[in-house]
Coordinates of C-alpha atoms and ligand atoms in Angstrom, one line a residue:
M171 CA -17.1 26.5 11.8
T172 CA -19.2 25.5 8.7
A173 CA -16.9 24.8 5.6
P174 CA -17.9 26.8 2.8
M175 CA -20.0 25.0 0.2
A176 CA -17.8 25.6 -2.9
Y177 CA -14.1 25.4 -4.1
D178 CA -12.3 25.3 -7.3
Y179 CA -11.0 21.7 -6.7
I180 CA -12.0 18.9 -4.6
V181 CA -9.9 16.2 -3.9
V182 CA -11.8 13.1 -2.4
G183 CA -9.4 11.0 0.0
A184 CA -6.5 12.4 1.8
G185 CA -4.3 9.6 1.3
S186 CA -0.7 9.1 0.0
A187 CA -1.7 10.4 -3.4
G188 CA -4.4 12.7 -2.4
C189 CA -2.1 14.7 -0.2
A190 CA 0.5 15.0 -2.8
V191 CA -2.3 16.0 -5.7
A192 CA -3.6 18.5 -3.3
A193 CA -0.4 20.1 -2.3
G194 CA 0.6 20.3 -5.9
L195 CA -2.6 22.2 -6.9
A196 CA -2.5 24.5 -4.0
E197 CA 1.3 25.3 -4.5
R198 CA 0.6 26.2 -7.9
Q199 CA -2.2 28.5 -7.1
A200 CA -4.5 26.8 -9.3
G201 CA -7.4 27.8 -7.0
S202 CA -9.0 26.8 -4.0
V203 CA -8.9 23.3 -3.0
A204 CA -10.8 21.2 -0.4
V205 CA -9.7 17.7 0.5
I206 CA -12.4 15.4 1.8
E207 CA -11.6 12.6 4.1
A208 CA -13.9 10.1 5.2
G209 CA -11.7 9.0 8.3
P210 CA -10.5 11.3 11.1
S211 CA -7.3 13.0 11.6
D212 CA -3.8 11.3 12.1
A213 CA -3.4 13.0 15.5
H214 CA -3.0 9.9 17.2
P215 CA 0.2 8.4 19.0
F216 CA -0.2 4.9 17.3
V217 CA 0.1 6.8 14.1
K218 CA 3.7 8.0 14.8
I219 CA 5.2 5.1 16.9
P220 CA 6.5 3.1 14.1
M221 CA 5.4 -0.5 15.8
A222 CA 2.2 0.8 16.6
L223 CA 0.7 0.0 12.9
M224 CA -0.2 -3.3 14.5
W225 CA -2.6 -1.9 16.6
L226 CA -3.9 0.6 14.0
M227 CA -4.8 -2.5 11.5
G228 CA -8.3 -3.6 12.5
S229 CA -9.0 -0.5 14.5
R230 CA -11.5 2.3 13.5
R231 CA -8.5 4.0 11.4
D232 CA -9.0 0.9 9.1
W233 CA -11.5 0.4 6.4
R234 CA -11.2 -3.4 7.2
F235 CA -12.2 -4.6 3.9
K236 CA -12.6 -8.1 3.0
S237 CA -12.3 -10.0 -0.3
A238 CA -14.7 -12.2 -1.9
P239 CA -14.3 -16.1 -1.5
M240 CA -11.8 -16.9 -3.9
A241 CA -11.5 -20.2 -5.7
G242 CA -7.6 -19.7 -5.9
V243 CA -7.2 -19.7 -1.9
N244 CA -9.6 -22.2 -1.1
G245 CA -12.6 -20.2 -1.1
R246 CA -11.2 -18.0 1.8
R247 CA -11.8 -14.4 2.1
I248 CA -8.9 -12.5 3.1
N249 CA -8.4 -9.5 4.7
I250 CA -7.5 -6.1 2.7
P251 CA -6.7 -3.3 5.4
R252 CA -6.9 0.4 4.0
G253 CA -6.1 3.2 6.3
R254 CA -8.9 5.4 7.0
M255 CA -7.7 8.7 8.1
V256 CA -5.6 11.7 7.0
G257 CA -2.5 10.1 5.3
G258 CA -4.7 7.1 4.2
S259 CA -2.9 3.7 3.9
G260 CA 0.7 5.7 4.3
S261 CA -0.5 6.2 7.9
I262 CA -1.1 2.5 8.8
N263 CA 1.5 1.2 6.8
S264 CA 5.3 -0.1 7.2
M265 CA 7.0 3.0 5.5
V266 CA 9.0 0.8 3.4
W267 CA 10.4 3.0 0.7
F268 CA 10.7 1.7 -2.8
R269 CA 10.2 3.2 -6.3
G270 CA 10.3 0.0 -8.2
R271 CA 12.0 -0.9 -11.5
A272 CA 12.5 1.5 -14.1
S273 CA 11.2 -1.3 -16.4
D274 CA 7.9 -1.4 -14.3
F275 CA 7.0 2.1 -15.7
D276 CA 8.3 1.7 -19.1
G277 CA 6.3 -1.5 -19.3
W278 CA 3.1 0.3 -18.6
N279 CA 3.5 1.9 -21.7
V280 CA 1.5 4.8 -21.3
P281 CA 2.9 8.2 -22.4
G282 CA 4.2 10.5 -20.1
W283 CA 4.8 7.9 -17.3
S284 CA 7.7 6.1 -18.6
W285 CA 10.9 5.9 -16.3
A286 CA 12.6 8.8 -17.9
D287 CA 9.3 11.0 -17.0
V288 CA 8.6 9.8 -13.6
E289 CA 12.2 9.5 -12.2
P290 CA 12.1 13.2 -11.7
A291 CA 8.8 13.2 -10.0
F292 CA 10.2 10.6 -7.6
E293 CA 13.0 12.9 -6.9
E294 CA 10.6 15.7 -6.1
V295 CA 8.8 13.7 -3.9
E296 CA 11.8 12.3 -2.2
A297 CA 13.1 15.8 -1.4
K298 CA 10.0 16.3 0.9
I299 CA 9.9 12.7 2.0
T300 CA 13.8 12.1 2.7
P301 CA 13.6 8.3 2.8
N302 CA 16.5 6.9 5.3
R303 CA 17.7 3.8 6.3
L304 CA 16.4 2.4 9.6
A305 CA 18.6 4.2 12.4
A306 CA 18.7 1.2 14.6
P307 CA 17.6 -2.2 12.9
H308 CA 17.4 -5.3 15.0
P309 CA 20.7 -7.6 14.9
L310 CA 18.9 -10.0 12.8
T311 CA 18.2 -7.6 10.1
D312 CA 21.5 -6.5 10.0
R313 CA 22.4 -10.2 9.0
L314 CA 20.4 -9.8 5.7
H315 CA 23.0 -8.4 3.4
R316 CA 25.3 -10.9 3.9
L317 CA 23.2 -12.7 1.1
F318 CA 24.3 -11.9 -2.5
G319 CA 27.2 -10.1 -1.4
G320 CA 26.0 -6.9 -0.1
N321 CA 28.0 -4.5 1.9
G322 CA 24.8 -3.4 4.1
A323 CA 25.3 0.0 3.0
A324 CA 22.7 0.3 0.2
P325 CA 19.2 -0.8 0.4
P326 CA 18.1 -3.9 -1.5
S327 CA 17.2 -3.4 -4.9
P328 CA 14.1 -4.8 -7.2
D329 CA 16.6 -4.6 -10.0
Y330 CA 19.0 -7.4 -9.0
E331 CA 19.2 -10.0 -6.2
S332 CA 20.2 -8.2 -3.2
A333 CA 19.0 -7.9 0.8
G334 CA 19.4 -6.0 3.7
V335 CA 17.8 -3.3 5.9
C336 CA 15.5 -0.9 3.9
H337 CA 14.8 2.8 3.8
F338 CA 12.0 4.4 5.2
N339 CA 9.7 7.6 5.3
M340 CA 10.4 8.2 8.9
R341 CA 11.9 11.3 10.8
N342 CA 13.3 11.1 13.9
S343 CA 12.2 7.6 14.0
R344 CA 8.7 8.7 13.6
R345 CA 6.3 8.2 10.5
W346 CA 6.6 11.1 8.1
S347 CA 3.7 10.6 5.7
A348 CA 2.3 12.4 2.6
A349 CA 0.0 14.2 5.1
D350 CA 3.5 15.5 7.0
A351 CA 5.4 16.0 3.9
F352 CA 2.8 17.6 1.6
L353 CA -0.7 18.3 2.9
R354 CA 0.0 20.1 6.1
P355 CA 2.7 22.5 4.7
A356 CA 0.5 23.3 1.8
A357 CA -2.5 23.8 4.1
S358 CA -0.6 26.4 6.3
D359 CA 0.7 28.3 3.3
H360 CA -1.9 28.0 0.5
D361 CA -5.6 28.1 0.0
L362 CA -6.1 24.3 0.9
T363 CA -8.6 23.1 3.3
V364 CA -9.0 19.5 4.8
I365 CA -12.3 18.4 5.8
T366 CA -12.2 15.1 7.9
G367 CA -14.9 12.6 9.0
R368 CA -16.8 13.2 6.0
I369 CA -17.6 10.3 3.6
V370 CA -18.2 11.2 -0.1
R371 CA -21.1 8.9 -1.2
R372 CA -21.7 10.1 -4.8
L373 CA -20.4 12.5 -7.4
H374 CA -22.6 15.3 -8.3
L375 CA -22.8 14.9 -12.0
D376 CA -24.6 17.6 -14.4
K377 CA -24.4 17.0 -18.2
G378 CA -21.8 14.7 -18.5
C379 CA -19.5 16.7 -16.0
A380 CA -18.5 16.6 -12.2
K381 CA -19.7 19.4 -10.6
G382 CA -19.0 18.5 -6.9
V383 CA -19.7 15.8 -4.6
I384 CA -22.6 14.6 -2.3
L385 CA -21.5 13.7 1.4
G386 CA -23.5 11.4 3.4
G387 CA -24.1 11.7 7.1
A388 CA -26.7 12.0 9.5
G389 CA -29.8 14.0 8.0
E390 CA -29.9 15.2 4.8
D391 CA -27.1 14.8 2.0
T392 CA -25.0 17.7 1.6
V393 CA -23.6 18.9 -1.8
I394 CA -20.3 20.6 -2.1
T395 CA -19.6 22.2 -5.3
A396 CA -16.4 21.9 -7.3
R397 CA -15.9 25.0 -9.9
K398 CA -13.2 23.5 -11.8
G399 CA -13.3 19.7 -10.9
V400 CA -12.9 16.6 -8.8
I401 CA -10.1 14.4 -8.3
L402 CA -10.5 11.0 -6.9
S403 CA -7.7 9.9 -4.7
A404 CA -9.8 7.5 -2.5
G405 CA -7.3 4.5 -3.4
A406 CA -7.9 1.3 -5.3
I407 CA -10.7 0.2 -3.5
G408 CA -12.5 3.4 -3.0
S409 CA -12.2 5.3 -6.2
P410 CA -13.7 3.0 -8.3
D411 CA -16.4 2.1 -5.8
L412 CA -17.4 5.9 -5.6
L413 CA -17.4 5.8 -9.5
L414 CA -20.0 2.7 -9.4
R415 CA -21.7 4.6 -6.8
S416 CA -22.3 7.4 -9.1
G417 CA -23.5 5.4 -11.9
I418 CA -20.1 5.3 -13.9
G419 CA -18.7 2.1 -14.9
P420 CA -19.6 -1.2 -16.5
A421 CA -23.2 -1.9 -17.5
D422 CA -23.2 -5.3 -15.1
S423 CA -21.9 -3.4 -12.0
V424 CA -24.1 -0.3 -11.9
T425 CA -27.6 0.0 -10.8
Q426 CA -28.7 3.3 -12.5
Q427 CA -26.3 3.9 -15.4
T428 CA -25.2 7.4 -16.2
V429 CA -22.1 6.7 -18.1
V430 CA -20.6 3.4 -19.2
V431 CA -17.2 3.2 -18.6
D432 CA -16.1 -0.4 -19.0
G433 CA -12.7 -0.8 -17.5
V434 CA -14.1 0.6 -13.9
G435 CA -12.8 -1.9 -11.4
Q436 CA -11.4 -4.3 -13.9
N437 CA -7.6 -5.5 -13.7
L438 CA -7.7 -5.4 -9.8
H439 CA -4.7 -7.0 -8.4
D440 CA -2.0 -7.3 -5.6
H441 CA 1.2 -8.6 -4.7
P442 CA 0.0 -12.3 -3.4
G443 CA 2.3 -13.4 -0.7
C444 CA 2.9 -16.3 1.9
G445 CA 5.0 -16.3 5.1
M446 CA 7.4 -18.3 7.1
H447 CA 7.7 -18.5 10.6
F448 CA 10.7 -18.8 13.0
A449 CA 10.8 -19.3 16.7
G450 CA 13.8 -19.5 19.0
A451 CA 14.7 -18.4 22.5
E452 CA 16.0 -14.8 22.5
T453 CA 16.0 -14.4 18.7
G454 CA 13.8 -11.7 17.4
Y455 CA 11.4 -9.3 19.5
G456 CA 8.9 -11.1 21.4
L457 CA 7.2 -11.7 24.7
T458 CA 9.4 -13.5 26.8
L459 CA 10.6 -13.0 30.7
K460 CA 14.1 -12.2 29.3
Q461 CA 12.8 -9.4 27.3
A462 CA 10.8 -7.9 29.7
G463 CA 13.2 -5.2 30.8
Q464 CA 13.4 -4.5 27.2
W465 CA 9.8 -3.8 26.8
L466 CA 9.9 -1.7 30.2
A467 CA 12.5 0.3 28.5
A468 CA 10.8 0.7 25.2
P469 CA 9.1 3.8 25.6
L470 CA 12.3 5.7 26.6
N471 CA 14.4 3.7 23.9
L472 CA 11.7 5.2 21.2
M473 CA 12.9 8.6 22.1
R474 CA 16.4 7.7 21.2
G475 CA 15.1 5.7 18.0
R476 CA 16.1 2.2 19.3
G477 CA 14.2 -0.8 20.3
P478 CA 10.7 -2.6 19.4
L479 CA 8.6 0.5 19.4
A480 CA 11.0 2.3 17.0
S481 CA 10.6 -0.6 14.5
P482 CA 7.9 -0.5 11.8
T483 CA 7.9 -4.2 12.1
V484 CA 9.2 -4.7 8.5
E485 CA 12.9 -3.9 8.9
G486 CA 14.4 -5.6 5.9
A487 CA 13.8 -6.9 2.6
A488 CA 15.2 -9.3 -0.2
F489 CA 14.7 -9.5 -3.5
F490 CA 15.6 -12.9 -5.6
N491 CA 14.7 -15.2 -8.1
A492 CA 12.1 -17.7 -7.1
R493 CA 13.7 -20.7 -8.9
G494 CA 17.2 -19.5 -8.3
D495 CA 17.9 -19.9 -11.9
G496 CA 20.1 -16.8 -12.1
S497 CA 17.2 -14.5 -14.1
D498 CA 15.9 -11.3 -12.6
P499 CA 14.5 -11.6 -8.9
D500 CA 10.5 -11.9 -9.3
V501 CA 10.0 -12.2 -5.6
Q502 CA 10.2 -10.0 -2.7
S503 CA 10.7 -11.1 1.0
H504 CA 9.6 -8.6 3.7
F505 CA 11.8 -9.4 6.8
I506 CA 9.9 -8.9 10.4
P507 CA 12.3 -9.3 13.5
F508 CA 9.5 -10.1 15.6
F509 CA 7.9 -13.2 17.0
M510 CA 4.6 -13.7 15.2
N511 CA 2.4 -16.3 16.1
H512 CA 1.2 -18.5 13.2
A513 CA -2.3 -19.3 14.6
G514 CA -2.7 -15.7 14.6
H515 CA -2.8 -14.7 18.5
R516 CA -1.8 -11.2 19.1
Y517 CA 0.0 -11.8 22.1
A518 CA 1.5 -15.2 22.3
P519 CA 4.5 -15.8 24.4
G520 CA 7.9 -16.8 22.4
S521 CA 10.7 -14.9 20.5
G522 CA 11.1 -15.5 16.9
Y523 CA 11.3 -13.8 13.3
F524 CA 9.1 -14.1 10.1
A525 CA 9.7 -13.6 6.5
D526 CA 7.3 -13.6 3.6
V527 CA 7.7 -13.9 -0.2
C528 CA 5.3 -11.7 -2.6
V529 CA 5.2 -12.3 -6.3
C530 CA 6.7 -9.0 -7.6
R531 CA 4.8 -9.0 -10.9
P532 CA 1.8 -11.4 -10.6
K533 CA -0.3 -12.1 -13.6
S534 CA -3.4 -12.8 -12.0
R535 CA -6.2 -10.4 -12.2
G536 CA -9.4 -9.9 -10.4
R537 CA -12.4 -7.2 -10.4
L538 CA -14.3 -4.7 -7.8
M539 CA -17.7 -4.6 -8.6
R540 CA -21.0 -3.8 -7.0
R541 CA -23.6 -6.6 -6.6
N542 CA -27.0 -6.1 -5.0
G543 CA -25.6 -3.0 -3.6
Q544 CA -22.6 -4.6 -2.0
L545 CA -19.1 -4.1 -2.7
H546 CA -17.6 -7.2 -4.1
I547 CA -13.6 -7.4 -4.3
D548 CA -12.3 -10.3 -6.0
L549 CA -8.3 -9.8 -5.9
G550 CA -8.2 -12.7 -8.5
L551 CA -5.4 -14.5 -6.4
F552 CA -3.7 -17.6 -8.2
K553 CA -6.3 -17.3 -11.3
D554 CA -2.9 -17.3 -13.3
E555 CA -1.3 -20.4 -11.6
A556 CA 2.2 -19.2 -12.4
D557 CA 2.0 -16.9 -9.6
L558 CA 1.0 -19.9 -7.3
D559 CA 4.2 -21.9 -8.8
T560 CA 6.6 -18.8 -8.4
L561 CA 5.2 -18.3 -4.7
T562 CA 5.6 -21.9 -4.1
H563 CA 9.2 -22.1 -5.5
G564 CA 10.1 -18.9 -3.6
L565 CA 9.0 -20.2 -0.1
F566 CA 11.6 -23.2 -0.7
R567 CA 14.4 -20.7 -1.7
L568 CA 13.4 -18.5 1.1
R569 CA 13.9 -21.4 3.3
S570 CA 17.5 -21.7 2.4
L571 CA 18.4 -18.1 2.4
M572 CA 17.2 -17.6 5.8
A573 CA 19.4 -20.2 7.1
D574 CA 22.3 -18.7 5.3
A575 CA 21.7 -15.2 6.5
M576 CA 20.7 -15.8 10.0
G577 CA 23.8 -18.3 10.1
D578 CA 24.7 -19.0 14.2
A579 CA 21.6 -17.1 15.1
A580 CA 19.1 -18.9 12.9
A581 CA 15.9 -20.0 14.9
P582 CA 14.0 -23.3 14.1
E583 CA 11.2 -22.8 11.2
V584 CA 8.1 -23.3 13.1
Y585 CA 5.6 -22.9 10.4
P586 CA 5.1 -24.3 7.5
A587 CA 7.9 -26.3 8.6
G588 CA 7.4 -30.2 8.8
A589 CA 4.0 -29.6 6.8
A590 CA 5.6 -28.6 3.7
T591 CA 8.8 -30.6 2.4
S592 CA 7.4 -31.7 -1.0
H593 CA 6.4 -29.2 -3.7
D594 CA 2.8 -30.2 -3.8
D595 CA 2.5 -29.9 0.0
M596 CA 3.9 -26.1 -0.2
R597 CA 1.5 -25.5 -3.1
A598 CA -1.4 -26.7 -0.8
H599 CA 0.1 -24.7 2.2
V600 CA 0.3 -21.6 -0.1
R601 CA -3.4 -22.0 -1.1
A602 CA -4.6 -22.5 2.2
N603 CA -2.6 -19.4 3.9
A604 CA -1.6 -16.9 1.5
G605 CA -2.5 -13.1 1.7
T606 CA -1.2 -10.4 -0.2
A607 CA 1.1 -7.5 0.7
Y608 CA -1.7 -4.9 1.1
H609 CA -0.9 -3.4 -2.5
P610 CA -4.0 -3.4 -4.2
V611 CA -3.8 -1.5 -7.7
G612 CA -5.2 -1.2 -11.1
T613 CA -8.7 -0.9 -10.8
L614 CA -8.7 2.7 -12.8
R615 CA -5.9 1.7 -15.0
M616 CA -4.2 4.5 -17.1
G617 CA -4.1 3.9 -21.1
T618 CA -4.3 5.4 -24.5
D619 CA -6.9 2.4 -25.4
P620 CA -10.6 3.0 -25.2
D621 CA -11.1 0.4 -22.5
A622 CA -8.9 2.4 -19.9
P623 CA -10.9 4.1 -17.7
V624 CA -8.3 6.7 -17.2
T625 CA -6.3 8.9 -19.9
P626 CA -2.5 9.5 -19.6
T627 CA -3.5 12.7 -18.3
C628 CA -5.4 11.4 -15.4
D629 CA -8.8 12.3 -17.0
V630 CA -11.6 9.9 -16.1
R631 CA -12.9 8.9 -19.6
G632 CA -16.6 9.9 -20.6
V633 CA -16.8 12.7 -17.6
G634 CA -15.9 16.2 -17.8
S635 CA -14.1 17.9 -14.8
L636 CA -13.2 14.6 -13.4
W637 CA -9.6 13.1 -12.7
A638 CA -8.1 10.3 -10.7
A639 CA -5.0 10.3 -9.1
D640 CA -4.1 7.1 -6.8
A641 CA -2.9 3.9 -6.8
S642 CA -5.8 2.6 -8.8
L643 CA -4.3 4.2 -12.1
M644 CA -1.3 1.7 -12.1
P645 CA -1.8 -0.6 -15.2
A646 CA 0.5 -3.0 -13.4
V647 CA 1.7 -3.1 -10.0
T648 CA 5.3 -2.0 -9.5
S649 CA 8.1 -4.6 -8.4
A650 CA 7.9 -4.0 -4.7
N651 CA 6.0 -1.8 -2.1
T652 CA 3.4 0.8 -3.6
N653 CA 3.6 4.0 -1.5
A654 CA 6.1 5.6 -3.1
P655 CA 4.5 5.1 -6.6
A656 CA 1.2 6.3 -5.3
M657 CA 2.8 9.5 -4.2
M658 CA 4.4 9.9 -7.4
I659 CA 1.3 9.3 -9.2
G660 CA -0.3 12.1 -7.1
H661 CA 2.4 14.8 -7.5
R662 CA 2.7 14.1 -11.3
A663 CA -1.4 14.2 -11.6
A664 CA -1.3 17.6 -10.0
S665 CA 0.8 19.2 -13.1
F666 CA -1.7 17.5 -15.8
I667 CA -4.6 18.8 -13.9
A668 CA -3.4 22.1 -13.1
A669 CA -2.5 22.6 -17.0
Ligands
LIG49 C1 -1.2 -2.4 6.6 C2 -0.3 -1.6 5.2 C3 0.7 -1.9 4.9 C4 1.5 -1.4 4.1 N1 2.9 -1.3 4.1 C5 3.7 -0.5 3.2 C6 5.0 -0.4 3.1 O1 5.7 -0.6 4.2 N2 5.5 0.6 1.9 C7 4.8 0.6 1.0 O2 5.1 1.3 -0.1 N3 3.3 0.5 0.7 C8 2.9 -0.3 1.6 N4 1.7 -0.3 2.0 C9 0.9 0.0 0.5 C10 0.7 1.9 0.7 O3 0.6 2.3 1.9 C11 -0.5 2.2 -0.4 O4 -0.1 1.7 -1.7 C12 -0.7 3.6 -0.5 O5 -0.7 4.2 0.7 C13 -2.0 3.9 -1.5 O6 -1.9 5.2 -1.6 P1 -3.3 5.6 -2.3 O7 -3.2 7.2 -2.5 O8 -3.9 5.2 -3.6 O9 -4.6 5.3 -1.2 P2 -5.0 5.6 0.3 O10 -3.7 6.1 1.0 O11 -5.5 4.2 0.9 O12 -5.8 6.9 0.3 C14 -7.0 6.9 0.1 C15 -8.0 7.7 1.0 O13 -9.1 8.1 0.5 C16 -10.1 7.7 1.6 N5 -11.3 7.5 1.1 C17 -11.8 6.2 0.5 N6 -13.2 6.7 0.4 C18 -13.5 7.9 0.7 C19 -14.8 8.4 0.5 N7 -15.8 7.8 -0.1 N8 -14.8 9.5 0.7 C20 -13.7 10.3 1.6 N9 -12.5 9.7 1.5 C21 -12.5 8.4 1.1 C22 -9.5 7.0 2.6 O14 -10.0 6.7 3.7 C23 -7.9 7.1 2.4 O15 -7.5 8.0 3.4 C24 0.9 -0.8 2.9 C25 -0.6 -0.5 2.9 C26 -1.2 -1.1 4.3 C27 -2.7 -1.1 4.2

């Protein structure tokens, strides 16, 4: 069937926020809505099976972006996975569910986005997502709550030092993404069309207004008209890039300037993180002779919500102060009860577990731009050395916390272990090994100041009938994982756009 060539609203990107904003518009009967997604559908067993995200990363359902070489990490280019299918990055993520701290939103200082404003929106999102505690965590993950006096019932919180099994957006031990909770129900009940496998190359602009989108593909470009407007939900990399490709952005980053919006692509940041590997006979899930039976039974156990295939890899988290000085948590640790080979071999034999440290509120900022027609993604890691210091201290504290939590089940640390005993060695280790938690945000910051590319009501400044709604709007990253905040932004944006 050929898709109609005109809709009232076109949403670019069926990711975590795009699904929520499209459903919100359709439910309000604001007009016909089309969601255009570059990737395929999410109807693939690896999307549903929690552990299979490790096979989706690096596959054709991942954009597989790479950063520019960054001085802060010894000139390395790091991987930036982003989901490329219906559900977006929410279809390849670990499904850990955190709203963030109330002070994160108050600190944005954007009218309409304080904690008091966003809390009801989180509640509405959660009514559809129903996040819940992991049904059958690995016994090692169940040890985490011993830290900080927790009782194991409540999930850890970025508000205070805490550790334990996380809550997840899973149902019956399967992924339950924004596509499941928002997009499909709205598409079946309302005037909402989902178009997959078509990449939006540029915006169709006329007299300073977005009138539609231009799709690339074999042969000629296709224009799809948006009678009421276009919503950018292509994510923190895709949305600013689409503006730049349409001639909207800072003068030094676009070739054919249509509209000068200086802030586009600025303020890019992510949670910098670095891991610690532990290996010991029959500790975490791994490839050993003794665990062969467990792997053979894994498909059956998945049906019962147990075993390695039912694990979203990250099972638990801890929030703590890196220096242990009694102040608020400034780092988050993700706990993965799987043996992860530190040389990067996917199928190395062994048993063990992994934990990382990520800086909750990084100070460093980078920038996304186009240079000679190429996307240039500088995450700015450790531009501000305070982030490096916090991460370095956090790894030392993680070392002792892991020993306390695992107790008699602890496995020896195998990396960095003896290579990082002094502060200087650990700092060097972080520069040589750090990556991110895969939470890029901030490239279309919301704000009231004229330099903010997006207004508090999600309008792209300087262009009519054009809105943005995704993780790129966050002026500063929240203190934990970003999927829930991205959905909340999409959900809330729908009410502004429909109004
Ligand atoms: C591997 C991984 C693990 C993660 N783990 C967690 C976790 O456990 N918990 C958590 O809270 N967060 C996690 N995150 C982060 C979280 O998933 C993201 O912050 C969130 O999904 C971002 O939502 P978004 O709507 O901004 O962008 P996305 O969900 O990335 O959506 C953008 C969509 O736009 C589409 N698109 C882009 N450009 C175009 C174009 N030109 N034309 C058409 N379509 C386009 C993309 O294909 C994609 O579907 C993880 C992320 C990754 C990658």
